[in-house]
Amino acid sequence: MIHLRDYQTELVANTKAALKVHGKVVMQLATGGGKTACASKMIMGCVDAGWTVWFLCHRDELVRQTSKTLVRMNIDHGFVAAGYPKDARKKVLVCMVGSVGRRLETLSAPNIIFVDEGHHAVAGTWAKIVEAFPKALVVGMTATPERLDGRGLDGVYNALIPGPQLRWLMDEGWLCDFRLWTHAAPDLSKVKKRGDDYDPEALGAAMQSRAIVGDAVSHYLEICPSERAVSFCVNVEHSLITRDAFRAAGVS
């Protein structure tokens, strides 16, 4: 059984209170803060009330992680996802978005839908699912309640329920702190923008300079050689150039 931390208990209480008023809400909490644990605690109450619950995911590893958390909470559940045993009669269903989108007419209507990475819910198959059940309560869970395409979330949600800030979680010891190194700032003055963000193609070209990519490699070799690392790149071309730079330095 998972016991919620104090800030998680408060976030759950605030989200439940907002649902009674607004019906469809965003529950915001930093990555690592325990959004799935909070949702699972809410799902326990839904099960006690006899509700049908859907938990929507868009990646296989998220389906597995959510299922593991529900198991730890002793919550019986089924799946609507390729590669998993299907039992749509369960009151709690962990769902892959695509699988649900193809079976909307055969599934019992949910009383409440939990949307992992909730900022996706305003577009595509996510939106189709939410729109198919207008009477269902919706809880969108995300660390970043914004979209890169600039679309607002008010097409689905009526309220934002924020959890504690990232800095607070670090200061309180719930998340590890970080140390930061950086390269010389690139000149982005001539990089055009698309909405409030940089155009990916133009930004990718600016970030492909030998100085910037080379600094990433040299910092890695100096600070954490042979350790596992992640490189976030602007686009595919930038990622291939970065990969080649690491390979040239003997890093797999």
PDB file of C-alpha atoms in Angstrom, residues 186-193 198-199 202-203 206:
ATOM      1  CA  PRO A 186      24.239  30.608 -29.146  1.00  0.00           C
ATOM      2  CA  ASP A 187      23.150  33.605 -31.177  1.00  0.00           C
ATOM      3  CA  LEU A 188      19.390  33.146 -31.586  1.00  0.00           C
ATOM      4  CA  SER A 189      18.666  36.741 -32.595  1.00  0.00           C
ATOM      5  CA  LYS A 190      17.995  35.734 -36.209  1.00  0.00           C
ATOM      6  CA  VAL A 191      16.116  32.524 -35.447  1.00  0.00           C
ATOM      7  CA  LYS A 192      12.491  32.990 -36.414  1.00  0.00           C
ATOM      8  CA  LYS A 193       9.712  32.070 -34.022  1.00  0.00           C
ATOM      9  CA  TYR A 198      11.445  29.028 -31.823  1.00  0.00           C
ATOM     10  CA  ASP A 199      10.840  27.423 -35.196  1.00  0.00           C
ATOM     11  CA  ALA A 202      15.684  27.200 -37.676  1.00  0.00           C
ATOM     12  CA  LEU A 203      16.565  26.444 -34.062  1.00  0.00           C
ATOM     13  CA  ALA A 206      21.500  27.235 -34.890  1.00  0.00           C
TER      14      ALA A 206
END
